[in-house]
CSV table of C-alpha atoms (C1' of nucleotides) in Angstrom, one decimal:
chain,number,residue,atom,x,y,z
A,1,MET,CA,16.5,-26.6,186.3
A,2,MET,CA,18.1,-24.3,184.0
A,3,ILE,CA,17.4,-22.3,180.8
A,4,ASN,CA,20.0,-21.2,178.3
A,5,PHE,CA,19.6,-18.5,175.6
A,6,GLY,CA,21.2,-18.5,172.2
A,7,TYR,CA,21.1,-16.7,168.9
A,8,ALA,CA,21.4,-17.5,165.2
A,9,CYS,CA,24.4,-17.1,162.9
A,10,LEU,CA,25.5,-13.5,163.2
A,11,ALA,CA,26.7,-11.1,165.9
A,12,PRO,CA,26.2,-7.6,164.7
A,13,GLY,CA,28.7,-5.2,166.1
A,14,VAL,CA,31.3,-7.9,166.9
A,15,ALA,CA,34.4,-7.2,164.8
A,16,GLY,CA,35.6,-9.9,162.4
A,17,THR,CA,32.5,-12.1,162.6
A,18,GLN,CA,30.8,-11.3,159.3
A,19,MET,CA,30.2,-14.1,156.8
A,20,ARG,CA,31.2,-13.7,153.2
A,21,SER,CA,29.7,-15.3,150.2
A,22,CYS,CA,29.9,-15.4,146.4
A,23,THR,CA,27.6,-16.0,143.5
A,24,MET,CA,27.7,-19.0,141.2
A,25,ARG,CA,29.3,-16.8,138.5
A,26,THR,CA,32.3,-15.9,140.7
A,27,ALA,CA,32.6,-19.3,142.5
A,28,THR,CA,36.0,-20.3,141.3
A,29,ALA,CA,38.1,-22.7,143.4
A,30,GLU,CA,40.3,-19.9,144.5
A,31,ARG,CA,37.5,-17.6,145.5
A,32,LEU,CA,35.7,-20.4,147.4
A,33,ARG,CA,38.9,-21.2,149.2
A,34,ASP,CA,39.3,-17.5,150.3
A,35,VAL,CA,35.7,-17.2,151.4
A,36,ILE,CA,35.7,-20.5,153.4
A,37,ALA,CA,39.0,-19.5,155.1
A,38,HIS,CA,37.5,-16.2,156.0
A,39,ASN,CA,34.2,-17.7,157.2
A,40,LEU,CA,35.9,-20.3,159.4
A,41,GLN,CA,38.0,-17.5,161.0
A,42,ALA,CA,34.7,-15.6,161.6
A,43,LEU,CA,33.2,-18.7,163.2
A,44,MET,CA,36.2,-19.0,165.5
A,45,ARG,CA,35.7,-15.4,166.6
A,46,LEU,CA,32.0,-16.0,167.1
A,47,VAL,CA,32.8,-18.9,169.4
A,48,GLN,CA,35.2,-16.8,171.4
A,49,TYR,CA,32.7,-14.0,171.6
A,50,ASN,CA,30.1,-16.4,172.9
A,51,LYS,CA,32.5,-17.7,175.5
A,52,GLY,CA,33.3,-14.2,176.7
A,53,ASN,CA,29.7,-13.3,177.0
A,54,ASN,CA,28.5,-16.4,178.8
A,55,ILE,CA,26.4,-17.6,175.8
A,56,HIS,CA,26.2,-21.4,175.5
A,57,LEU,CA,23.8,-21.8,172.5
A,58,PHE,CA,24.6,-20.8,169.0
A,59,ARG,CA,23.4,-21.6,165.5
A,60,ILE,CA,26.1,-21.9,162.8
A,61,SER,CA,25.2,-20.2,159.5
A,62,SER,CA,24.4,-22.5,156.6
A,63,ASP,CA,26.4,-20.1,154.5
A,64,LEU,CA,29.6,-21.2,156.3
A,65,ILE,CA,30.7,-23.1,153.2
A,66,PRO,CA,29.3,-21.4,150.0
A,67,PHE,CA,27.6,-24.0,147.8
A,68,GLY,CA,28.5,-26.6,150.4
A,69,SER,CA,26.3,-29.2,148.9
A,70,SER,CA,26.4,-28.1,145.3
A,71,PRO,CA,28.5,-29.6,142.4
A,72,ILE,CA,29.5,-26.0,141.7
A,73,ASN,CA,31.8,-26.3,144.7
A,74,THR,CA,34.5,-28.8,143.6
A,75,LEU,CA,36.8,-28.1,146.5
A,76,GLN,CA,37.6,-31.0,148.8
A,77,TRP,CA,36.9,-28.5,151.6
A,78,GLN,CA,36.3,-31.3,154.2
A,79,GLU,CA,39.9,-32.4,153.9
A,80,GLU,CA,41.5,-29.1,153.0
A,81,PHE,CA,40.1,-27.4,156.1
A,82,ALA,CA,39.9,-30.3,158.5
A,83,ASP,CA,42.5,-28.9,160.8
A,84,THR,CA,40.8,-25.6,161.0
A,85,PHE,CA,37.5,-27.3,161.7
A,86,GLU,CA,39.2,-29.2,164.5
A,87,LYS,CA,40.6,-26.1,166.1
A,88,ILE,CA,37.2,-24.5,166.1
A,89,GLY,CA,35.7,-27.7,167.4
A,90,ASN,CA,38.1,-27.6,170.3
A,91,ALA,CA,37.2,-23.9,171.0
A,92,ILE,CA,33.5,-24.9,170.9
A,93,ALA,CA,34.1,-27.7,173.5
A,94,ASP,CA,36.2,-25.3,175.6
A,95,ALA,CA,33.4,-22.7,175.6
A,96,ALA,CA,30.8,-25.4,176.5
A,97,LEU,CA,28.9,-24.1,173.5
A,98,ARG,CA,26.1,-26.1,172.0
A,99,VAL,CA,26.0,-25.5,168.3
A,100,SER,CA,23.3,-26.3,165.8
A,101,MET,CA,22.4,-25.7,162.1
A,102,HIS,CA,19.2,-24.9,160.4
A,103,PRO,CA,18.8,-25.3,156.6
A,104,GLY,CA,16.2,-22.9,155.4
A,105,GLN,CA,12.8,-23.2,153.8
A,106,TYR,CA,14.3,-24.3,150.5
A,107,THR,CA,15.6,-27.6,151.8
A,108,VAL,CA,12.6,-29.8,151.1
A,109,LEU,CA,12.8,-33.5,151.9
A,110,ASN,CA,9.2,-34.3,151.1
A,111,SER,CA,9.0,-32.8,147.6
A,112,PRO,CA,7.4,-34.9,144.8
A,113,ASP,CA,10.2,-33.7,142.6
A,114,ALA,CA,13.1,-36.3,142.8
A,115,ASP,CA,15.8,-33.7,142.0
A,116,VAL,CA,14.6,-31.5,144.8
A,117,VAL,CA,14.7,-34.4,147.2
A,118,ASN,CA,18.2,-35.4,146.1
A,119,ARG,CA,19.4,-31.9,146.6
A,120,ALA,CA,17.7,-31.8,150.0
A,121,ILE,CA,19.5,-35.0,151.0
A,122,ALA,CA,22.8,-33.6,149.8
A,123,ASP,CA,22.2,-30.4,151.7
A,124,LEU,CA,21.4,-32.3,155.0
A,125,GLU,CA,24.6,-34.3,154.5
A,126,TYR,CA,26.5,-31.1,154.1
A,127,HIS,CA,25.2,-29.7,157.4
A,128,GLU,CA,26.1,-32.9,159.1
A,129,GLN,CA,29.6,-32.8,157.7
A,130,VAL,CA,30.2,-29.4,159.2
A,131,LEU,CA,29.0,-30.6,162.7
A,132,HIS,CA,31.0,-33.8,162.3
A,133,LEU,CA,34.2,-31.9,161.3
A,134,LEU,CA,33.7,-29.8,164.4
A,135,LYS,CA,33.7,-33.1,166.4
A,136,THR,CA,30.4,-32.3,168.0
A,137,ASP,CA,28.2,-35.1,169.3
A,138,SER,CA,24.5,-35.9,168.5
A,139,THR,CA,23.3,-33.1,170.8
A,140,SER,CA,24.4,-30.7,168.0
A,141,LYS,CA,21.2,-30.7,166.0
A,142,ILE,CA,20.1,-30.0,162.5
A,143,ILE,CA,16.7,-28.2,162.6
A,144,LEU,CA,14.4,-29.1,159.7
A,145,HIS,CA,10.9,-28.3,158.5
A,146,VAL,CA,8.7,-31.0,157.1
A,147,GLY,CA,8.3,-29.2,153.8
A,148,GLY,CA,5.4,-28.5,151.4
A,149,ALA,CA,1.8,-29.7,151.5
A,150,TYR,CA,1.2,-30.2,147.7
A,151,GLY,CA,-2.6,-30.3,148.3
A,152,ASP,CA,-2.4,-33.6,150.2
A,153,LYS,CA,-0.7,-33.3,153.5
A,154,ALA,CA,-1.2,-36.9,154.4
A,155,ALA,CA,0.6,-38.0,151.3
A,156,ALA,CA,3.3,-35.4,151.8
A,157,SER,CA,3.9,-36.6,155.4
A,158,GLU,CA,4.2,-40.1,154.1
A,159,ARG,CA,6.7,-39.0,151.5
A,160,PHE,CA,8.7,-37.3,154.3
A,161,CYS,CA,8.9,-40.6,156.3
A,162,ARG,CA,9.8,-42.6,153.2
A,163,ASN,CA,12.6,-40.2,152.2
A,164,TRP,CA,13.8,-40.2,155.8
A,165,GLY,CA,15.0,-43.7,155.1
A,166,ARG,CA,17.4,-42.4,152.5
A,167,LEU,CA,19.4,-40.3,155.0
A,168,SER,CA,22.6,-41.6,156.6
A,169,ASP,CA,22.5,-42.7,160.2
A,170,ARG,CA,24.7,-39.7,161.1
A,171,VAL,CA,22.2,-37.3,159.6
A,172,ARG,CA,19.3,-39.0,161.2
A,173,SER,CA,20.9,-38.9,164.6
A,174,ARG,CA,21.0,-35.1,164.4
A,175,ILE,CA,17.7,-34.0,162.7
A,176,VAL,CA,15.0,-32.4,164.8
A,177,LEU,CA,11.6,-31.3,163.3
A,178,GLU,CA,10.2,-27.8,163.7
A,179,ASN,CA,6.7,-26.6,163.2
A,180,ASP,CA,6.3,-24.0,160.4
A,181,GLU,CA,4.1,-21.0,160.0
A,182,ARG,CA,2.1,-22.3,157.0
A,183,PHE,CA,1.6,-26.0,156.8
A,184,TYR,CA,2.8,-28.2,159.6
A,185,SER,CA,1.5,-27.3,163.1
A,186,ILE,CA,3.2,-28.5,166.2
A,187,ALA,CA,0.6,-31.3,166.5
A,188,GLU,CA,1.4,-32.5,163.0
A,189,VAL,CA,5.1,-32.2,163.6
A,190,LEU,CA,4.8,-34.2,166.9
A,191,ASN,CA,3.0,-36.9,165.0
A,192,ILE,CA,5.8,-37.3,162.4
A,193,ALA,CA,8.5,-36.9,165.0
A,194,GLN,CA,7.0,-39.6,167.2
A,195,ARG,CA,6.6,-41.9,164.3
A,196,LEU,CA,10.3,-41.5,163.3
A,197,GLY,CA,11.5,-41.5,166.9
A,198,ILE,CA,13.1,-38.0,166.7
A,199,PRO,CA,12.8,-34.8,168.7
A,200,ALA,CA,10.3,-32.0,168.0
A,201,VAL,CA,11.2,-28.3,168.3
A,202,PHE,CA,8.4,-25.9,169.3
A,203,ASP,CA,8.6,-22.5,167.6
A,204,SER,CA,6.5,-20.0,169.5
A,205,LEU,CA,5.9,-17.5,166.6
A,206,HIS,CA,5.1,-20.2,164.0
A,207,HIS,CA,2.8,-21.7,166.5
A,208,SER,CA,0.9,-18.4,167.1
A,209,ILE,CA,0.4,-18.1,163.3
A,210,ASN,CA,-0.3,-21.7,162.6
A,211,PRO,CA,-1.8,-23.3,165.7
A,212,PRO,CA,-3.3,-26.8,165.7
A,213,GLU,CA,-6.9,-27.4,166.4
A,214,GLU,CA,-6.2,-28.8,169.8
A,215,ASN,CA,-6.4,-25.9,172.2
A,216,CYS,CA,-3.3,-26.2,174.4
A,217,SER,CA,-1.1,-23.5,175.8
A,218,PRO,CA,2.5,-23.1,174.4
A,219,ALA,CA,3.8,-24.5,177.7
A,220,ASP,CA,1.7,-27.6,177.2
A,221,TRP,CA,3.0,-28.1,173.7
A,222,ILE,CA,6.6,-27.6,175.0
A,223,TRP,CA,5.9,-30.3,177.6
A,224,GLN,CA,4.6,-32.6,174.9
A,225,CYS,CA,7.7,-32.0,172.8
A,226,ALA,CA,9.9,-32.7,175.9
A,227,LYS,CA,8.9,-36.4,175.7
A,228,THR,CA,10.5,-36.6,172.2
A,229,TRP,CA,14.0,-35.6,173.5
A,230,ASN,CA,16.1,-38.4,174.9
A,231,GLN,CA,19.5,-38.6,176.5
A,232,SER,CA,21.5,-38.7,173.3
A,233,ASP,CA,19.6,-35.6,172.0
A,234,GLY,CA,20.7,-33.4,174.8
A,235,ARG,CA,18.6,-30.7,176.4
A,236,GLN,CA,15.3,-29.9,174.8
A,237,LYS,CA,15.4,-27.0,172.4
A,238,ILE,CA,12.7,-24.5,171.4
A,239,HIS,CA,12.6,-21.4,169.3
A,240,TYR,CA,11.3,-18.2,170.7
A,241,SER,CA,10.6,-15.0,168.7
A,242,GLN,CA,8.2,-12.1,168.7
A,243,GLN,CA,6.0,-10.6,166.0
A,244,SER,CA,7.4,-7.4,164.5
A,245,ALA,CA,5.0,-4.6,165.2
A,246,ASP,CA,5.4,-2.9,161.9
A,247,ARG,CA,5.9,-5.9,159.5
A,248,LYS,CA,3.8,-8.7,158.2
A,249,PRO,CA,2.8,-11.8,160.2
A,250,GLY,CA,5.8,-14.0,160.9
A,251,ALA,CA,8.4,-11.3,160.7
A,252,HIS,CA,10.7,-11.2,163.6
A,253,SER,CA,10.9,-8.3,166.0
A,254,LYS,CA,14.0,-6.2,166.1
A,255,THR,CA,14.6,-7.1,169.7
A,256,ILE,CA,13.1,-9.4,172.2
A,257,TYR,CA,10.8,-7.1,174.3
A,258,ALA,CA,11.4,-7.9,177.9
A,259,GLU,CA,7.9,-7.7,179.3
A,260,GLU,CA,6.3,-10.0,176.7
A,261,PHE,CA,9.2,-12.3,177.0
A,262,LEU,CA,9.0,-12.6,180.8
A,263,GLN,CA,5.3,-13.5,180.6
A,264,PHE,CA,6.3,-16.4,178.4
A,265,TYR,CA,9.3,-17.2,180.5
A,266,GLU,CA,7.2,-17.6,183.7
A,267,THR,CA,5.3,-20.5,182.0
A,268,VAL,CA,8.5,-22.5,181.3
A,269,ARG,CA,11.0,-21.4,183.9
A,270,ASP,CA,10.8,-24.7,185.8
A,271,MET,CA,11.9,-26.7,182.7
A,272,ASP,CA,15.3,-27.6,181.4
A,273,LEU,CA,15.4,-25.8,178.1
A,274,ASP,CA,17.7,-24.4,175.5
A,275,ILE,CA,15.9,-21.4,173.9
A,276,MET,CA,17.0,-20.2,170.5
A,277,LEU,CA,16.0,-16.6,170.0
A,278,GLU,CA,15.1,-15.6,166.5
A,279,VAL,CA,15.4,-11.9,166.4
A,280,LYS,CA,17.1,-9.1,164.4
A,281,ASP,CA,19.4,-8.0,167.1
A,282,LYS,CA,20.7,-11.5,167.6
A,283,ASN,CA,23.4,-11.6,170.3
A,284,LEU,CA,22.1,-8.5,171.9
A,285,SER,CA,18.8,-10.2,172.8
A,286,ALA,CA,20.6,-13.3,173.9
A,287,ILE,CA,22.5,-11.2,176.5
A,288,LYS,CA,19.4,-9.3,177.4
A,289,CYS,CA,17.3,-12.4,178.1
A,290,GLY,CA,20.1,-13.9,180.2
A,291,LEU,CA,20.3,-10.7,182.3
A,292,ILE,CA,16.6,-10.1,182.9
A,293,VAL,CA,16.0,-13.6,184.2
A,294,SER,CA,19.0,-13.5,186.4
A,295,ASP,CA,18.4,-12.2,189.9
A,296,SER,CA,21.9,-12.3,191.1
A,297,SER,CA,24.2,-10.9,188.5
A,298,CYS,CA,26.7,-8.1,188.9
A,299,ILE,CA,25.8,-4.6,187.9
A,300,SER,CA,29.0,-4.4,185.8
A,301,ARG,CA,27.3,-6.7,183.3
A,302,LEU,CA,24.6,-3.9,182.8
A,303,GLU,CA,27.3,-1.2,182.7
A,304,GLY,CA,29.0,-3.2,179.9
A,305,GLU,CA,25.8,-3.3,177.9
A,306,TRP,CA,25.0,0.3,178.6
A,307,ALA,CA,28.4,1.3,177.2
A,308,LYS,CA,27.4,-0.2,173.9
A,309,TYR,CA,23.8,1.2,173.8
A,310,LYS,CA,24.4,4.7,175.2
A,311,TYR,CA,24.9,6.7,172.0
A,312,SER,CA,21.9,5.0,170.4
A,313,VAL,CA,19.8,6.1,173.3
A,314,LEU,CA,21.3,9.6,173.4
A,315,GLU,CA,20.5,10.3,169.8
A,316,ARG,CA,16.8,9.4,170.5
A,317,SER,CA,16.1,10.4,174.0
A,318,PRO,CA,18.5,12.4,176.2
A,319,LYS,CA,15.9,12.0,178.9
A,320,ALA,CA,16.1,8.2,178.8
A,321,TYR,CA,19.9,8.6,178.8
A,322,GLN,CA,19.8,10.5,182.0
A,323,ARG,CA,17.3,8.1,183.6
A,324,ILE,CA,19.6,5.1,182.9
A,325,ARG,CA,22.6,6.9,184.3
A,326,GLU,CA,20.7,7.5,187.5
A,327,LEU,CA,19.5,3.9,187.5
A,328,LEU,CA,23.0,2.5,187.3
A,329,LYS,CA,24.5,4.7,190.1
A,330,ASP,CA,23.7,2.3,192.9
A,331,LYS,CA,26.4,-0.4,192.5
A,332,ASN,CA,24.7,-2.7,194.9
A,333,GLU,CA,21.5,-3.1,192.9
A,334,PHE,CA,20.9,-5.1,189.7
A,335,PRO,CA,18.0,-3.3,188.0
A,336,ALA,CA,18.2,-5.3,184.7
A,337,ARG,CA,14.4,-5.1,184.0
A,338,GLN,CA,14.1,-1.4,184.5
A,339,PHE,CA,17.3,-0.9,182.5
A,340,TYR,CA,15.9,-2.7,179.5
A,341,SER,CA,12.5,-1.2,179.9
A,342,ILE,CA,13.8,2.3,179.5
A,343,LEU,CA,16.2,1.1,176.8
A,344,GLU,CA,13.4,-0.4,174.7
A,345,GLN,CA,11.2,2.6,174.8
A,346,ALA,CA,14.1,4.9,173.8
A,347,ILE,CA,15.3,2.7,170.9
A,348,ASP,CA,11.8,2.7,169.5
A,349,GLU,CA,11.6,6.5,169.3
A,350,PRO,CA,12.5,8.2,166.1
A,351,ILE,CA,15.8,10.1,165.8
A,352,GLU,CA,15.4,13.9,166.0
A,353,LYS,CA,18.0,16.1,164.5
A,354,ASN,CA,18.9,18.1,167.6
A,355,ASN,CA,19.4,14.9,169.6
A,356,ALA,CA,21.3,13.2,166.8
A,357,VAL,CA,23.7,16.2,166.6
A,358,ASN,CA,24.2,16.0,170.3
A,359,ALA,CA,25.1,12.4,170.1
A,360,LEU,CA,27.4,13.0,167.1
A,361,LEU,CA,29.3,15.7,169.1
A,362,HIS,CA,29.5,13.4,172.1
A,363,VAL,CA,31.3,10.7,170.0
A,364,TRP,CA,33.4,13.4,168.3
A,365,GLY,CA,34.7,14.2,171.7
A,366,TYR,CA,36.8,11.1,171.5
A,367,PHE,CA,38.7,12.4,168.5
A,368,LYS,CA,38.8,16.2,168.8
A,369,GLU,CA,42.3,16.0,170.4
A,370,VAL,CA,43.8,13.4,168.0
A,371,ALA,CA,42.0,14.1,164.7
A,372,GLN,CA,44.1,15.8,162.0
A,373,PRO,CA,42.9,19.3,160.8
A,374,ASP,CA,41.5,17.8,157.6
A,375,GLU,CA,39.6,15.1,159.5
A,376,LYS,CA,38.1,17.8,161.8
A,377,LYS,CA,37.1,19.9,158.7
A,378,ARG,CA,35.5,16.9,157.0
A,379,PHE,CA,33.6,15.9,160.1
A,380,PHE,CA,32.1,19.4,160.7
A,381,SER,CA,31.3,19.9,157.1
A,382,ALA,CA,29.4,16.6,157.1
A,383,LEU,CA,27.7,17.6,160.3
A,384,ASP,CA,26.7,20.9,158.7
A,385,ARG,CA,25.3,19.1,155.7
A,386,TYR,CA,23.3,16.9,158.1
A,387,LYS,CA,22.0,20.0,160.0
A,388,SER,CA,20.9,21.6,156.7
A,389,GLY,CA,19.2,18.5,155.5
A,390,THR,CA,21.5,17.7,152.5
A,391,ALA,CA,23.1,14.6,154.1
A,392,LYS,CA,21.9,11.7,156.2
A,393,VAL,CA,23.0,11.1,159.8
A,394,ASP,CA,24.6,7.8,158.6
A,395,SER,CA,27.1,9.7,156.5
A,396,VAL,CA,28.3,11.6,159.6
A,397,LYS,CA,28.3,8.5,161.7
A,398,ASN,CA,30.5,6.7,159.0
A,399,GLN,CA,33.1,9.4,159.4
A,400,LEU,CA,33.2,8.8,163.1
A,401,LEU,CA,33.4,5.0,162.5
A,402,LYS,CA,36.4,5.6,160.2
A,403,LEU,CA,38.0,7.7,162.9
A,404,ALA,CA,37.3,5.1,165.5
A,405,GLN,CA,39.0,2.5,163.3
A,406,LYS,CA,42.0,4.6,162.5
A,407,TYR,CA,42.7,5.7,166.1
A,408,ASN,CA,41.5,2.3,167.5
A,409,GLU,CA,39.0,3.8,169.9
A,410,ARG,CA,37.8,0.5,171.4
A,411,TYR,CA,35.0,2.1,173.5
A,412,ILE,CA,33.5,3.6,170.3
A,413,LEU,CA,34.2,0.6,168.1
A,414,GLN,CA,32.2,-1.7,170.3
A,415,SER,CA,29.2,0.6,170.3
A,416,TYR,CA,25.9,-0.4,168.7
A,417,TYR,CA,25.6,3.2,167.6
A,418,PHE,CA,26.9,2.3,164.1
A,419,LEU,CA,24.5,-0.6,163.4
B,1,DT,C1',5.3,-15.2,137.1
B,2,DG,C1',5.9,-12.8,141.4
B,3,DA,C1',6.0,-13.2,146.5
B,4,DC,C1',8.1,-15.1,150.2
B,5,DG,C1',13.0,-14.5,153.6
B,6,DT,C1',17.7,-13.6,154.1
B,7,DC,C1',21.9,-11.1,153.8
B,8,DA,C1',26.0,-10.2,151.2
B,9,DA,C1',27.5,-9.5,146.4
B,10,DG,C1',27.1,-6.8,142.6
B,11,DA,C1',25.6,-2.7,140.1
B,12,DT,C1',24.7,1.9,139.7
B,13,DC,C1',24.4,6.4,141.0
B,14,DC,C1',26.3,10.7,143.0
B,15,DG,C1',29.4,14.3,144.3
C,1,DC,C1',37.5,7.7,143.1
C,2,DG,C1',34.9,6.7,147.3
C,3,DG,C1',30.8,6.4,149.5
C,4,DA,C1',25.8,5.7,149.5
C,5,DT,C1',21.9,3.3,147.8
C,6,DC,C1',19.5,0.1,144.8
C,7,DT,C1',19.1,-4.5,142.8
C,8,DT,C1',20.4,-9.3,142.3
C,9,DG,C1',21.2,-13.9,143.7
C,10,DA,C1',20.0,-18.7,145.3
C,11,DC,C1',16.8,-21.8,147.1
C,12,DG,C1',11.3,-24.3,146.3
C,13,DT,C1',6.4,-23.7,146.9
C,14,DC,C1',2.1,-21.6,146.3
C,15,DA,C1',-1.2,-18.3,144.6
DNA sequence: TGACGTCAAGATCCG
DNA sequence: CGGATCTTGACGTCA
């Protein structure tokens, strides 16, 4: 039995992995060509990053090809970039990475509006083309919601099943259905999924907001969903996320909080699962979850994470900074849960000026020998403006980021301090 | 007609 | 002019 963790689309803090886009107004063939080439390169770097960080589950952004299913995009991008796709596909296979895609809430297959349905079909075909060009098999899924209710959910579900017949075999072999937070509960999704003979994806946060009448535990529903996954679908997938404490219901938390997560994990740990985390800090939480459920990893993995977090901790809580340093001293231990517990508390604290200045000066330490006189002058004048309240801490940080880029300070560049 | 969610582009403002 | 901050875009449904 085994559980993998993955994240969606973006890896904040990882150089060269940002997606670009364009608006309809600026979507010339040339511009689109540029953006697609850039995004494919970013995807390649994401794949390599995942491989290097032992992450085996990843959602590819629907924005990979801007207007990928729109007549606005007149490029033959499938042919033009076929070789690039193939190279990335090889890297995906080499990394043993399972990729998926997830069209958003605006792809609605069960709409009563024929145009909306036609666009939804085109959009699903676009997602399939990407996965196909990457040479992935049918275990690379397209996650879809049922759609709207239109005041008559039974009729809307019927329409979904009818329009299902209009999709190509290739698309149908990839689609999996997910419960949403407003209309279709996991029970209703299971119903439709069973009828069409396709897998169901349990989403924990959607479920807590929109539970079915049947009173089963999340683990029971996950077990129900397990029966809809067969050999050609690959390992069962679920979505896990936590409610943001300070935002509206359904909003994802900024990180996966370890304690709450472990309570859930205990209920599914004996299953074979791929768990897609939906969370603001993306790859950071995927690494976190992998580490806190592992009881036999090397402390150097924690030290590597600490290197990236340390200045974000220092600018909030020098006390937590010291505690973690103490915690990581014993090289024979692997105190992942304690490490993340202290970290989470620190990251949720507000930034106070004295602590922030302390952290800024720590980072400045990397440049004080190499910086030019004018760079030094600029940094300290920005620091003074921050101290006196006429500038924000981010403007001082940006100066440090610029210096890190100019002098290629890798230790600083990889830090989450600048996010 | 605005809110919803997402994240980068685009626009504007400031020194 | 560069950097910081605000608004817009693109999608469909529902109140």
